[in-house]
PDB file of N, CA, C and O in Angstrom:
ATOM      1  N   UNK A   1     -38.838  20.872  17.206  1.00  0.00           N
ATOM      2  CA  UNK A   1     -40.270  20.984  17.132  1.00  0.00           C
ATOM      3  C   UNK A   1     -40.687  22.285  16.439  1.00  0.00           C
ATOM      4  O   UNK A   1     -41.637  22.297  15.656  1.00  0.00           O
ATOM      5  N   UNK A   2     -39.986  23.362  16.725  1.00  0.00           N
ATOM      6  CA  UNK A   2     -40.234  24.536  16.032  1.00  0.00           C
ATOM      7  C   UNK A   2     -40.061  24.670  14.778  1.00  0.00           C
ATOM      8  O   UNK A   2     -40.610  25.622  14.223  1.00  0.00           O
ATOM      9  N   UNK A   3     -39.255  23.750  14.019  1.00  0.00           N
ATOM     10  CA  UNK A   3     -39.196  23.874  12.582  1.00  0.00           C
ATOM     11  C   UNK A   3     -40.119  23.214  11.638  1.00  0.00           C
ATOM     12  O   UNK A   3     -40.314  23.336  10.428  1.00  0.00           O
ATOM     13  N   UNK A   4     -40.801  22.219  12.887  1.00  0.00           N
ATOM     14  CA  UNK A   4     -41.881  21.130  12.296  1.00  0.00           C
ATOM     15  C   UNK A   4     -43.237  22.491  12.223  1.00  0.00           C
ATOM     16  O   UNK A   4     -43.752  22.806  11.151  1.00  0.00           O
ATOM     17  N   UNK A   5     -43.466  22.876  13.016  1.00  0.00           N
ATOM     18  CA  UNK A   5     -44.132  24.036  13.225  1.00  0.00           C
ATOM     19  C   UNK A   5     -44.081  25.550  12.061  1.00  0.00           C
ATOM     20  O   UNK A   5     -44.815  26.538  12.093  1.00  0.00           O
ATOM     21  N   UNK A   6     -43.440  25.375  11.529  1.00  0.00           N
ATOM     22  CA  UNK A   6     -43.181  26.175  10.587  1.00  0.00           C
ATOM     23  C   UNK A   6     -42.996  26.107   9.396  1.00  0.00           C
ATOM     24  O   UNK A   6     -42.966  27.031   8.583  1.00  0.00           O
ATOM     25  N   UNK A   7     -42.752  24.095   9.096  1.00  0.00           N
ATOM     26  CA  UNK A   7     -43.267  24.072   8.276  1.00  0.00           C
ATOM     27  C   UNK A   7     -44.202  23.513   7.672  1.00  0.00           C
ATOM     28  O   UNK A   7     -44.312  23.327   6.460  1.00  0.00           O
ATOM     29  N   UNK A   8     -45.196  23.112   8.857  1.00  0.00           N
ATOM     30  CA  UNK A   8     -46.867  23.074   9.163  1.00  0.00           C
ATOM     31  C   UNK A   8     -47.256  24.341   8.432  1.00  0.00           C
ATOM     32  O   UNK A   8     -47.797  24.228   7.332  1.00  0.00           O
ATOM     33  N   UNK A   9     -46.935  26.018   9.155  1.00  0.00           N
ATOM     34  CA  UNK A   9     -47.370  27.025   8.274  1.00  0.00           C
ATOM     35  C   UNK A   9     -46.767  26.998   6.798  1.00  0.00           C
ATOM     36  O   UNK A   9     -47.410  27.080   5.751  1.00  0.00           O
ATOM     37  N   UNK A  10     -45.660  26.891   6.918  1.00  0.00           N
ATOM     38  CA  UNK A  10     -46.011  26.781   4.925  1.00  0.00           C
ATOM     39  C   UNK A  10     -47.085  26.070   4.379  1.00  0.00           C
ATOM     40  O   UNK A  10     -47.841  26.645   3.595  1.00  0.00           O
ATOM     41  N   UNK A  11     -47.296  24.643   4.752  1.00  0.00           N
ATOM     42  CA  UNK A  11     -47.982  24.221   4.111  1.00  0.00           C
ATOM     43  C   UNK A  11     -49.906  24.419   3.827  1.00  0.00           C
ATOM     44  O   UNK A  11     -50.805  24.090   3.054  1.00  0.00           O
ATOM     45  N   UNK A  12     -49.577  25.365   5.359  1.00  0.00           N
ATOM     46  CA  UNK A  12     -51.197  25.894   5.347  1.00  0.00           C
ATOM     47  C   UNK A  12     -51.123  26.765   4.679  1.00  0.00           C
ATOM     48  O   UNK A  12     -51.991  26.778   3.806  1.00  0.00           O
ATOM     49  N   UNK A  13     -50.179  27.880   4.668  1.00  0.00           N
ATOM     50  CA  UNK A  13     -49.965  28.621   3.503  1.00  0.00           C
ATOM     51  C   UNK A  13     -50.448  28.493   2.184  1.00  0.00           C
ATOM     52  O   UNK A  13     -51.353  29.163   1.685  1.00  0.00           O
ATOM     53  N   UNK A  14     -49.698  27.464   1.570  1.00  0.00           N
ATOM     54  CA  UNK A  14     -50.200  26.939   0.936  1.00  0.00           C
ATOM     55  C   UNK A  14     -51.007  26.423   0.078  1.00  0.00           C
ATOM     56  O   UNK A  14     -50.964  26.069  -1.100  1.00  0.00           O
ATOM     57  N   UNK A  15     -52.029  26.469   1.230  1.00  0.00           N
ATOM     58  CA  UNK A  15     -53.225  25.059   1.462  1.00  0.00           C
ATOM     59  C   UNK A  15     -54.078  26.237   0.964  1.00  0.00           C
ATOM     60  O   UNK A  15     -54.931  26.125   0.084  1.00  0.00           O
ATOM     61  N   UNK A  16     -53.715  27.583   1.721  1.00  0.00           N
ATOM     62  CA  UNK A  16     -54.910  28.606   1.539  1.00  0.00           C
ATOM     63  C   UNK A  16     -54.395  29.557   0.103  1.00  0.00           C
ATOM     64  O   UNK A  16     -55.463  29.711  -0.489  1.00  0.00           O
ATOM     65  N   UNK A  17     -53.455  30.162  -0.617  1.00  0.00           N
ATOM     66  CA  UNK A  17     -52.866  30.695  -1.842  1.00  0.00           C
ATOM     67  C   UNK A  17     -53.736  29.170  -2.989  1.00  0.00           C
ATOM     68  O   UNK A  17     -54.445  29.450  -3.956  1.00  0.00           O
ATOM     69  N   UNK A  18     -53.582  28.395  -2.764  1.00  0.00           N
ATOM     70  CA  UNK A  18     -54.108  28.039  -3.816  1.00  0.00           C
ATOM     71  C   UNK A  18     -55.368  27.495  -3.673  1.00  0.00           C
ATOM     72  O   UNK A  18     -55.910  27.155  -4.725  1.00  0.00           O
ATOM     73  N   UNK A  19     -56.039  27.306  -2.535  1.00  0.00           N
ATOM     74  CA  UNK A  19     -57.813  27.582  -2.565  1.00  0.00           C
ATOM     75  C   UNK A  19     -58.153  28.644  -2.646  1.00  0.00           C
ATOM     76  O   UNK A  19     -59.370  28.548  -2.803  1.00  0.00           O
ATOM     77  N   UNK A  20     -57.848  29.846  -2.646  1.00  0.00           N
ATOM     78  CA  UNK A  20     -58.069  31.123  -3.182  1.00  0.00           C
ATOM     79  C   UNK A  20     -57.760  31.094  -4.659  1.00  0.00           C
ATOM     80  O   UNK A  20     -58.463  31.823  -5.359  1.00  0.00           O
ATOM     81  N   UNK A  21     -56.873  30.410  -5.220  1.00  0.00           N
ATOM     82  CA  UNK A  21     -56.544  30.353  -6.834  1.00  0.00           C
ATOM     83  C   UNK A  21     -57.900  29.586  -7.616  1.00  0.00           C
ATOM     84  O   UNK A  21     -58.433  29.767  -8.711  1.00  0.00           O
ATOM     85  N   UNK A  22     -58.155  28.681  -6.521  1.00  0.00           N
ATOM     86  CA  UNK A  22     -58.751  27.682  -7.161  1.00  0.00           C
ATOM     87  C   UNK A  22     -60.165  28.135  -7.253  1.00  0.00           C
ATOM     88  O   UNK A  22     -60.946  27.836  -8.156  1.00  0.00           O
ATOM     89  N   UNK A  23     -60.441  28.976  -6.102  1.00  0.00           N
ATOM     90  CA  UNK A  23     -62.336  30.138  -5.865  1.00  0.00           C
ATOM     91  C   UNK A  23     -61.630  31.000  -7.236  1.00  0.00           C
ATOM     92  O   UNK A  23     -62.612  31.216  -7.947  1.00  0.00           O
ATOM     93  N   UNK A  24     -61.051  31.278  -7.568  1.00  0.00           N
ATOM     94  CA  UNK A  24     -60.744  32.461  -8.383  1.00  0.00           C
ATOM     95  C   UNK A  24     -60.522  32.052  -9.454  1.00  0.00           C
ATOM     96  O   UNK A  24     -60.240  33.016 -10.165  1.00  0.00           O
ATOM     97  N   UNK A  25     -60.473  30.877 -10.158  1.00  0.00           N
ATOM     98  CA  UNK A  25     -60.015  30.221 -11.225  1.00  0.00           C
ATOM     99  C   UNK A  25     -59.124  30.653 -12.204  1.00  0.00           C
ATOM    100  O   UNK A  25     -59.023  30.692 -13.430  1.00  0.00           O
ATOM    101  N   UNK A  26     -58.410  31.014 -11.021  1.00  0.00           N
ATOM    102  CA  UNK A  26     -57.163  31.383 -11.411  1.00  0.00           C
ATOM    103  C   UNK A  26     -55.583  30.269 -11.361  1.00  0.00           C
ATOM    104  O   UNK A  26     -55.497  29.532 -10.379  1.00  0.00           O
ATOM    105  N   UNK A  27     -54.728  30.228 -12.148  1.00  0.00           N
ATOM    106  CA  UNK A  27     -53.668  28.785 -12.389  1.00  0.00           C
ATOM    107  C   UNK A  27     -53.461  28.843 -11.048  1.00  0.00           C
ATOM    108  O   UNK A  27     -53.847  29.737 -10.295  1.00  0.00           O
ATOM    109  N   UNK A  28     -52.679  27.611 -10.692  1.00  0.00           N
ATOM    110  CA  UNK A  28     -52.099  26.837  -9.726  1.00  0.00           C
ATOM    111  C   UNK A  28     -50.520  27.289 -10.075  1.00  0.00           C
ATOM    112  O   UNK A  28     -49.622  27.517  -9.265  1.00  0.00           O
ATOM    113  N   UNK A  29     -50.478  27.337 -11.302  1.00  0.00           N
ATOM    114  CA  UNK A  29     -48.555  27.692 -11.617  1.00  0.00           C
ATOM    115  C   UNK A  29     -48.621  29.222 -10.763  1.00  0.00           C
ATOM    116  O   UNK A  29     -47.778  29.412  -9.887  1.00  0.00           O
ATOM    117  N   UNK A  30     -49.238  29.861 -10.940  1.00  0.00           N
ATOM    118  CA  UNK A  30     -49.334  31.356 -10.965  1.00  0.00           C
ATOM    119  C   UNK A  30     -49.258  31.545  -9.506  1.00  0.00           C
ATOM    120  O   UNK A  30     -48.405  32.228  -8.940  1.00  0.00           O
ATOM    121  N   UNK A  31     -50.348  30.796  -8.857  1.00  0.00           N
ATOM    122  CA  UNK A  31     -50.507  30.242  -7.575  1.00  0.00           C
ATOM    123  C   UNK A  31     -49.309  29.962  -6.741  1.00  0.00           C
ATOM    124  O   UNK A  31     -49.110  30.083  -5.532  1.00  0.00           O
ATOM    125  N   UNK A  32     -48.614  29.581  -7.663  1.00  0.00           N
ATOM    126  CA  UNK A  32     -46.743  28.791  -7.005  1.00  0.00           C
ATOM    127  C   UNK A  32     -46.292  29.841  -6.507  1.00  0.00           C
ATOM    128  O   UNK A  32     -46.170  30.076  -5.305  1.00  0.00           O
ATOM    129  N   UNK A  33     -45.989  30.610  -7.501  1.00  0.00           N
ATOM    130  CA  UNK A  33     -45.294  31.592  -8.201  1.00  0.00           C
ATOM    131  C   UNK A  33     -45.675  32.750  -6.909  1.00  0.00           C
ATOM    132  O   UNK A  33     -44.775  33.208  -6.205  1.00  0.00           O
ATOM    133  N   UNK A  34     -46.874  33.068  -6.755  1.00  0.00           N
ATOM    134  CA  UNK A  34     -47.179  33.850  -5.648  1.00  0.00           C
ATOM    135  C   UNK A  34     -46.635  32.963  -4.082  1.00  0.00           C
ATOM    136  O   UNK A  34     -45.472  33.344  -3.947  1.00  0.00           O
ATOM    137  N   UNK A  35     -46.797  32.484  -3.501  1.00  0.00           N
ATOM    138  CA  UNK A  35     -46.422  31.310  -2.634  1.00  0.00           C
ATOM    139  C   UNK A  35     -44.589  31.136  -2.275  1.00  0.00           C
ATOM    140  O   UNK A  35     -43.931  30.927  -1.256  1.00  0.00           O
ATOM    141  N   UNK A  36     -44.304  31.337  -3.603  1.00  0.00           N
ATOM    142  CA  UNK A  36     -42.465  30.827  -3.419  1.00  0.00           C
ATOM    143  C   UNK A  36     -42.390  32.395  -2.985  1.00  0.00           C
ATOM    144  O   UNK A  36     -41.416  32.467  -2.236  1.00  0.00           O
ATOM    145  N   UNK A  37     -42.930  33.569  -3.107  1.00  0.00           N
ATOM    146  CA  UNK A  37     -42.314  34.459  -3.133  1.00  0.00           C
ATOM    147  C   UNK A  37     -42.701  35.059  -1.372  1.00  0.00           C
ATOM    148  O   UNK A  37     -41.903  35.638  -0.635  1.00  0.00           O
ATOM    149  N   UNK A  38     -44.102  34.710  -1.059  1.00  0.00           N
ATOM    150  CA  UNK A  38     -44.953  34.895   0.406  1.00  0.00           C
ATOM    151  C   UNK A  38     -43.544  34.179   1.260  1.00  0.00           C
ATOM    152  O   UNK A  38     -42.782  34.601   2.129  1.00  0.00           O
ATOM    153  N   UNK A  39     -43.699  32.624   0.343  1.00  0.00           N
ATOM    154  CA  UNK A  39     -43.001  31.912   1.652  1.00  0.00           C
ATOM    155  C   UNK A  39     -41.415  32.014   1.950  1.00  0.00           C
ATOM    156  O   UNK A  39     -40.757  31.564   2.889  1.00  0.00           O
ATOM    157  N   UNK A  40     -40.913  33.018   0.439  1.00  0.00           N
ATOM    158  CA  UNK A  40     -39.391  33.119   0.538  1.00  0.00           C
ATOM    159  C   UNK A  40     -39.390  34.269   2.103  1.00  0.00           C
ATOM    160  O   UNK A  40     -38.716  34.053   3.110  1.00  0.00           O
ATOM    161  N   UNK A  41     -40.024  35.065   1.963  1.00  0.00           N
ATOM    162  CA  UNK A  41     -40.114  36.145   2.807  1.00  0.00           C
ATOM    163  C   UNK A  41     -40.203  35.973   4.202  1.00  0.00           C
ATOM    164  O   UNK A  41     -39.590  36.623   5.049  1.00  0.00           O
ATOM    165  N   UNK A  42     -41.519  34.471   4.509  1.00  0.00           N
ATOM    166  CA  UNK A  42     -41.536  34.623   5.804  1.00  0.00           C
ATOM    167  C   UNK A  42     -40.724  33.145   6.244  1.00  0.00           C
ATOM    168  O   UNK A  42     -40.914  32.846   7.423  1.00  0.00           O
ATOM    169  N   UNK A  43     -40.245  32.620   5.817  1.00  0.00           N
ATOM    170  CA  UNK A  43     -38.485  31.661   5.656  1.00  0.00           C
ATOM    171  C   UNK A  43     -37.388  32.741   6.222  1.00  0.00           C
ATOM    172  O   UNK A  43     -36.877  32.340   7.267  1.00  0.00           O
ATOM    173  N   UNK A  44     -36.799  34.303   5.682  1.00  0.00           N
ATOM    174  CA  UNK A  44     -36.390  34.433   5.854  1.00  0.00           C
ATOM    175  C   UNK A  44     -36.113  35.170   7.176  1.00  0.00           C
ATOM    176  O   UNK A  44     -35.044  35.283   7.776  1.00  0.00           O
ATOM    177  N   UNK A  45     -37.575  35.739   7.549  1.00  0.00           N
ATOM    178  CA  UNK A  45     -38.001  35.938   8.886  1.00  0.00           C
ATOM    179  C   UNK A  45     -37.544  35.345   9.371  1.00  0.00           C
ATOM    180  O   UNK A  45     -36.484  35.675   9.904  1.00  0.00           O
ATOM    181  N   UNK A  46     -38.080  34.044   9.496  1.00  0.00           N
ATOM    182  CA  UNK A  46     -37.616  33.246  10.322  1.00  0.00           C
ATOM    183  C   UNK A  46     -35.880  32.348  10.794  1.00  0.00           C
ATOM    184  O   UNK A  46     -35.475  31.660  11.731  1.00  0.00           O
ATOM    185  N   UNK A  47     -35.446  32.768   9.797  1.00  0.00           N
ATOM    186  CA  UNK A  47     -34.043  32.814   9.848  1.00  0.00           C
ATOM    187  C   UNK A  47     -33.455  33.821  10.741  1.00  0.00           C
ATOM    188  O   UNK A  47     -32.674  33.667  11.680  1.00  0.00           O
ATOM    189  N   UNK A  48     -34.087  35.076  10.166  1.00  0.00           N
ATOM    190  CA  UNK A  48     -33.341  36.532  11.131  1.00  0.00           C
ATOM    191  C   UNK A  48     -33.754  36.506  12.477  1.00  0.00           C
ATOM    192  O   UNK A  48     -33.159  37.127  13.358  1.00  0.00           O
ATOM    193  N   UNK A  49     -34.783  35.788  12.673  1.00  0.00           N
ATOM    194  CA  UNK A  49     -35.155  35.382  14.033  1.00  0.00           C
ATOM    195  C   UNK A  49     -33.976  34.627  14.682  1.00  0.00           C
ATOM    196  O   UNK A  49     -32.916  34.974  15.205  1.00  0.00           O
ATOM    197  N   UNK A  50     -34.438  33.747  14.497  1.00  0.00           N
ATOM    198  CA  UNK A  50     -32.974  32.807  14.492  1.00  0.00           C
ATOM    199  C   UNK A  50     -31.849  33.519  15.052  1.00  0.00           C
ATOM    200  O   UNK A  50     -31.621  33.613  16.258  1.00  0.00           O
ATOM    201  N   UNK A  51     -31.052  34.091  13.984  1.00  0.00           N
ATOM    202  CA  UNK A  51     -29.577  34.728  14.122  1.00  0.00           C
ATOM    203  C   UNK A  51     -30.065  35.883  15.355  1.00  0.00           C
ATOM    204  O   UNK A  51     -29.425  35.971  16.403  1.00  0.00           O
ATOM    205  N   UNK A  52     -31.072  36.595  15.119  1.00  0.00           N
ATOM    206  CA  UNK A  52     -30.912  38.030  15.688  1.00  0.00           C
ATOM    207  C   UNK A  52     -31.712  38.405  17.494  1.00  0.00           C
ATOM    208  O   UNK A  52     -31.787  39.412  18.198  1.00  0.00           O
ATOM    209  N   UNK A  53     -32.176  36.952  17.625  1.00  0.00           N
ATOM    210  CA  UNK A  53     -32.863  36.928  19.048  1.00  0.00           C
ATOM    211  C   UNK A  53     -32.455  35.926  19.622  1.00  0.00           C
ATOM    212  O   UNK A  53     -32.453  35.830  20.849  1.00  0.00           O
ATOM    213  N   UNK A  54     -31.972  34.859  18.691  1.00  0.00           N
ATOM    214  CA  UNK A  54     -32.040  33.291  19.458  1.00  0.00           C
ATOM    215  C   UNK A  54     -30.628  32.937  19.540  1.00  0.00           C
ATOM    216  O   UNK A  54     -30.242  32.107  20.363  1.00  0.00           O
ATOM    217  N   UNK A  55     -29.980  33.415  18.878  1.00  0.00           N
ATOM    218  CA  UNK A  55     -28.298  33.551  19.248  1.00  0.00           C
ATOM    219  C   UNK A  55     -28.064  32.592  18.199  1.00  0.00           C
ATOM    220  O   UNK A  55     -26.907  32.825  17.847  1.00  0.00           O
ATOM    221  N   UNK A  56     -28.517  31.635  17.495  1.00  0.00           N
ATOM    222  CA  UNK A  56     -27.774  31.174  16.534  1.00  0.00           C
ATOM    223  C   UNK A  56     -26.666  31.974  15.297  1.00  0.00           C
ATOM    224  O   UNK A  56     -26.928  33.155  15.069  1.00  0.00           O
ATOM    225  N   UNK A  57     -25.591  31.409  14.604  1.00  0.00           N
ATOM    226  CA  UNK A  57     -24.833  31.905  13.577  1.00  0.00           C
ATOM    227  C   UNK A  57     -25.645  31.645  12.115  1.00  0.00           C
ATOM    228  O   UNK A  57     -26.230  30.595  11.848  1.00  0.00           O
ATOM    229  N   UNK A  58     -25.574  32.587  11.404  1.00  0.00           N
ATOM    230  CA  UNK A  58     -25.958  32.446   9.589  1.00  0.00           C
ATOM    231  C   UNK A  58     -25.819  30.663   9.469  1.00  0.00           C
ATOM    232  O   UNK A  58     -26.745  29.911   9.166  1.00  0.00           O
ATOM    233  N   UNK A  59     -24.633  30.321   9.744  1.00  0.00           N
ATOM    234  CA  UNK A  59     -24.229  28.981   9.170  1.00  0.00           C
ATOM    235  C   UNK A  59     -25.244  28.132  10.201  1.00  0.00           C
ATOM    236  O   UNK A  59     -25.975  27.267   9.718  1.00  0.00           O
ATOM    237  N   UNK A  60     -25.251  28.250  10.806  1.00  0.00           N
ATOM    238  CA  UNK A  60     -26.428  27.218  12.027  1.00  0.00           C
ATOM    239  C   UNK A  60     -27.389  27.594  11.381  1.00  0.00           C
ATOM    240  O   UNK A  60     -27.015  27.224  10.269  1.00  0.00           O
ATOM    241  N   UNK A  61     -28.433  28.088  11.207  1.00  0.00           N
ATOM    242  CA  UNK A  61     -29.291  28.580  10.740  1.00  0.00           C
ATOM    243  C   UNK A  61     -29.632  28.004   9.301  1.00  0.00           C
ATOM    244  O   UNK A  61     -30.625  27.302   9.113  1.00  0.00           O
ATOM    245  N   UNK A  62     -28.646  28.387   8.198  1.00  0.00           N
ATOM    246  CA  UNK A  62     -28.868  28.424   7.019  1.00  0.00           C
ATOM    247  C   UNK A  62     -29.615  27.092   6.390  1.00  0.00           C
ATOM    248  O   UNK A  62     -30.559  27.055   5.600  1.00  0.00           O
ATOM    249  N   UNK A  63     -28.856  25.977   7.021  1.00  0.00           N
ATOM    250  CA  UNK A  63     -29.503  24.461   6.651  1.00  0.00           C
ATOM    251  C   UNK A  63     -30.739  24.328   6.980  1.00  0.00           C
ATOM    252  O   UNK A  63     -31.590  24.096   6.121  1.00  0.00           O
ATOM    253  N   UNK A  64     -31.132  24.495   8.706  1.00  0.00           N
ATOM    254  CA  UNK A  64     -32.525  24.645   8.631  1.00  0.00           C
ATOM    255  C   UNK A  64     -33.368  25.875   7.811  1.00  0.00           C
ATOM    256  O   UNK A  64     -34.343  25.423   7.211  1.00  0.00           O
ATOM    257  N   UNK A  65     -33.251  26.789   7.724  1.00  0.00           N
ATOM    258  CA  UNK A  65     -33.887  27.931   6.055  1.00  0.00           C
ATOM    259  C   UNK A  65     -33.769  26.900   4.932  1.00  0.00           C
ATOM    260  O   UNK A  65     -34.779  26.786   4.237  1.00  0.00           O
ATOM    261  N   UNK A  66     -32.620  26.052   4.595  1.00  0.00           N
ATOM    262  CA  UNK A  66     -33.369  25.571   3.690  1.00  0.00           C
ATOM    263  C   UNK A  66     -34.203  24.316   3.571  1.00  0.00           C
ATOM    264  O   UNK A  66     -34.498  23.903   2.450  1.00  0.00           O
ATOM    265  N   UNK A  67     -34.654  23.603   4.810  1.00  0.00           N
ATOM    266  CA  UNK A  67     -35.450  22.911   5.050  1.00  0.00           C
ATOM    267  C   UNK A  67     -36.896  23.739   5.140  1.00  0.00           C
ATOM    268  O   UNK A  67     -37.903  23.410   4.515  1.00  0.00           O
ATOM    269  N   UNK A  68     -36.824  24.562   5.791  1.00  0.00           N
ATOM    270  CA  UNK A  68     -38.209  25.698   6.323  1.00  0.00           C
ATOM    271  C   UNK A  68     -38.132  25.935   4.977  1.00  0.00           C
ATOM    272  O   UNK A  68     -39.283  25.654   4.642  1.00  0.00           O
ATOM    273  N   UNK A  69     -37.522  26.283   3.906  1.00  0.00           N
ATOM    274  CA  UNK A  69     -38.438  26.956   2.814  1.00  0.00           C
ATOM    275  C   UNK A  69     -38.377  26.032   1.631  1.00  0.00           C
ATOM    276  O   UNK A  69     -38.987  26.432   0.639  1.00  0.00           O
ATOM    277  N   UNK A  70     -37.473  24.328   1.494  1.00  0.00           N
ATOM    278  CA  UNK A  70     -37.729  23.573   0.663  1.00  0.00           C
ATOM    279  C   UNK A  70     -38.954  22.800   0.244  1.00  0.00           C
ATOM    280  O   UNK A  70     -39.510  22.604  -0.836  1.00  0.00           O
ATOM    281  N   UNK A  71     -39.251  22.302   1.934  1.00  0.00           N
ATOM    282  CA  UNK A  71     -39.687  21.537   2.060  1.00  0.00           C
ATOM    283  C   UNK A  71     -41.647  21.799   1.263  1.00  0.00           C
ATOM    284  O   UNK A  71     -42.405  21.251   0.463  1.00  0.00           O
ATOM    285  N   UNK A  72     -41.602  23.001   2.199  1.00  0.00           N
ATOM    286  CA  UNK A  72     -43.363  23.789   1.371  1.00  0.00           C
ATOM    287  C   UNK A  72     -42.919  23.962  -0.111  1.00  0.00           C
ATOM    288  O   UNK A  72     -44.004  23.997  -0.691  1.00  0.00           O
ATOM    289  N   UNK A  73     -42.083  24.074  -0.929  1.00  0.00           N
ATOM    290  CA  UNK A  73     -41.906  24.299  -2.056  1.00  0.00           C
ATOM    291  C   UNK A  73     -41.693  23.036  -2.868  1.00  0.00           C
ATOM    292  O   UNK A  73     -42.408  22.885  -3.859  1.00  0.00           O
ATOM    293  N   UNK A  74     -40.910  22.233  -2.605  1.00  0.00           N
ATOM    294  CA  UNK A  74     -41.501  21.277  -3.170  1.00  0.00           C
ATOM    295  C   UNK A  74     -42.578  20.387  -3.514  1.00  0.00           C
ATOM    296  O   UNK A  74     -42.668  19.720  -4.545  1.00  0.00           O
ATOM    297  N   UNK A  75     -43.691  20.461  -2.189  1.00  0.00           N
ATOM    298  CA  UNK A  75     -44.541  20.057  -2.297  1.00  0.00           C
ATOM    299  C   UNK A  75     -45.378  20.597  -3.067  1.00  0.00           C
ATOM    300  O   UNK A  75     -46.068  19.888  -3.800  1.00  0.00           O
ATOM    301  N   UNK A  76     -45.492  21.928  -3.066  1.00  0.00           N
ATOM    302  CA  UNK A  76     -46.258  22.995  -3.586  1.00  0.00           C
ATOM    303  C   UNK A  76     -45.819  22.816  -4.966  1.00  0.00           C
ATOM    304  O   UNK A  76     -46.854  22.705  -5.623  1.00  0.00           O
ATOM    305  N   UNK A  77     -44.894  22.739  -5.670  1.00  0.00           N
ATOM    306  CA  UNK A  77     -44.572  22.573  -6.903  1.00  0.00           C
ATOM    307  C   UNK A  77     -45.239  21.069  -8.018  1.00  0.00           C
ATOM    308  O   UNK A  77     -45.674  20.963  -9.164  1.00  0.00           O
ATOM    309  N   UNK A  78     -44.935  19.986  -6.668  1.00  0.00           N
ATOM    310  CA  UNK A  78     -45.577  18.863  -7.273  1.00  0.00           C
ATOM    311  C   UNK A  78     -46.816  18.766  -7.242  1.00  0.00           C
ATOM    312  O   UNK A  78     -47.308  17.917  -7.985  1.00  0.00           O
ATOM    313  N   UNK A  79     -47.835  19.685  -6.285  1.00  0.00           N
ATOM    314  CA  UNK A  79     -48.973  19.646  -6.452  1.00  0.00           C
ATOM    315  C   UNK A  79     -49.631  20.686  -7.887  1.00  0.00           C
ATOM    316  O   UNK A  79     -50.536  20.383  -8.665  1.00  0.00           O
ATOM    317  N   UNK A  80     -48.960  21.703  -7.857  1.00  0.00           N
ATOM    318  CA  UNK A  80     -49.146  22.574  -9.103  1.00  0.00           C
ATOM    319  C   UNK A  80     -48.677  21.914 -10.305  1.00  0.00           C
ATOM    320  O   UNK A  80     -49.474  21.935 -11.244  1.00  0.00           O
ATOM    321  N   UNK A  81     -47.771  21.439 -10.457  1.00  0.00           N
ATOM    322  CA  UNK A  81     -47.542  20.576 -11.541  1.00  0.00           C
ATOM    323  C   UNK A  81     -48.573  19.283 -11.996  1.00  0.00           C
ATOM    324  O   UNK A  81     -48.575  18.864 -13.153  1.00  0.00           O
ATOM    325  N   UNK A  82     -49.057  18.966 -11.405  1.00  0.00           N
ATOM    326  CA  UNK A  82     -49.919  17.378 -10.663  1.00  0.00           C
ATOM    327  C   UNK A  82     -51.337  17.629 -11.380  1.00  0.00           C
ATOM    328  O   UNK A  82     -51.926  16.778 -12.046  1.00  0.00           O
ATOM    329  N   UNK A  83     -51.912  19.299 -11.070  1.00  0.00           N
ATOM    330  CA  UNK A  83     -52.926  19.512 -11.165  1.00  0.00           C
ATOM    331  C   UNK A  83     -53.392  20.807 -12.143  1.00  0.00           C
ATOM    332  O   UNK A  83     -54.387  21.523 -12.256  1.00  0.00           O
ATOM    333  N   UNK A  84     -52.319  20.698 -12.659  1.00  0.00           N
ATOM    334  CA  UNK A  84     -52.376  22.300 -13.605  1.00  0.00           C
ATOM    335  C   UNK A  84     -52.290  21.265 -15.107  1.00  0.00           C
ATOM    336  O   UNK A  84     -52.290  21.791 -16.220  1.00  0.00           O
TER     337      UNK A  84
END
């Protein structure tokens, strides 16, 4: 449930980096581009969480990181692509 939860926040993330692009009329690529880098960061938080409080190993961990930070990125990519 917690990973569904997290990556609910990416996608609000998201939701809000590029309605701020979009008040600002500013690109959606550019928009990405800011976003992959927000959401690489707090992905990896959430990984070190993981390993460094919750007792999981790097390798336990790592598959879900790359679900937590694919999943908002792909979407985010096909929507910037979609609409740019």
């Amino acid at each position: 449930m917690h990973t569904i939860f997290i990556i609910l926040g990416g996608l609000v993330s998201m939701a809000l980096i590029y309605g701020i692009a979009l008040w600002l009329n500013a690109s959606l690529r550019r928009a990405f581009l800011i976003f992959v880098i927000v959401w690489a960061v707090a992905a990896s938080v959430n990984l070190w969480i993981g390993v460094a409080h919750a007792g999981y190993s790097v390798a336990a961990e790592l598959p879900i990181f790359a679900v937590v930070f694919g999943v908002p990125c792909l979407i985010g990519w096909f929507i910037s692509w979609r609409l740019s």
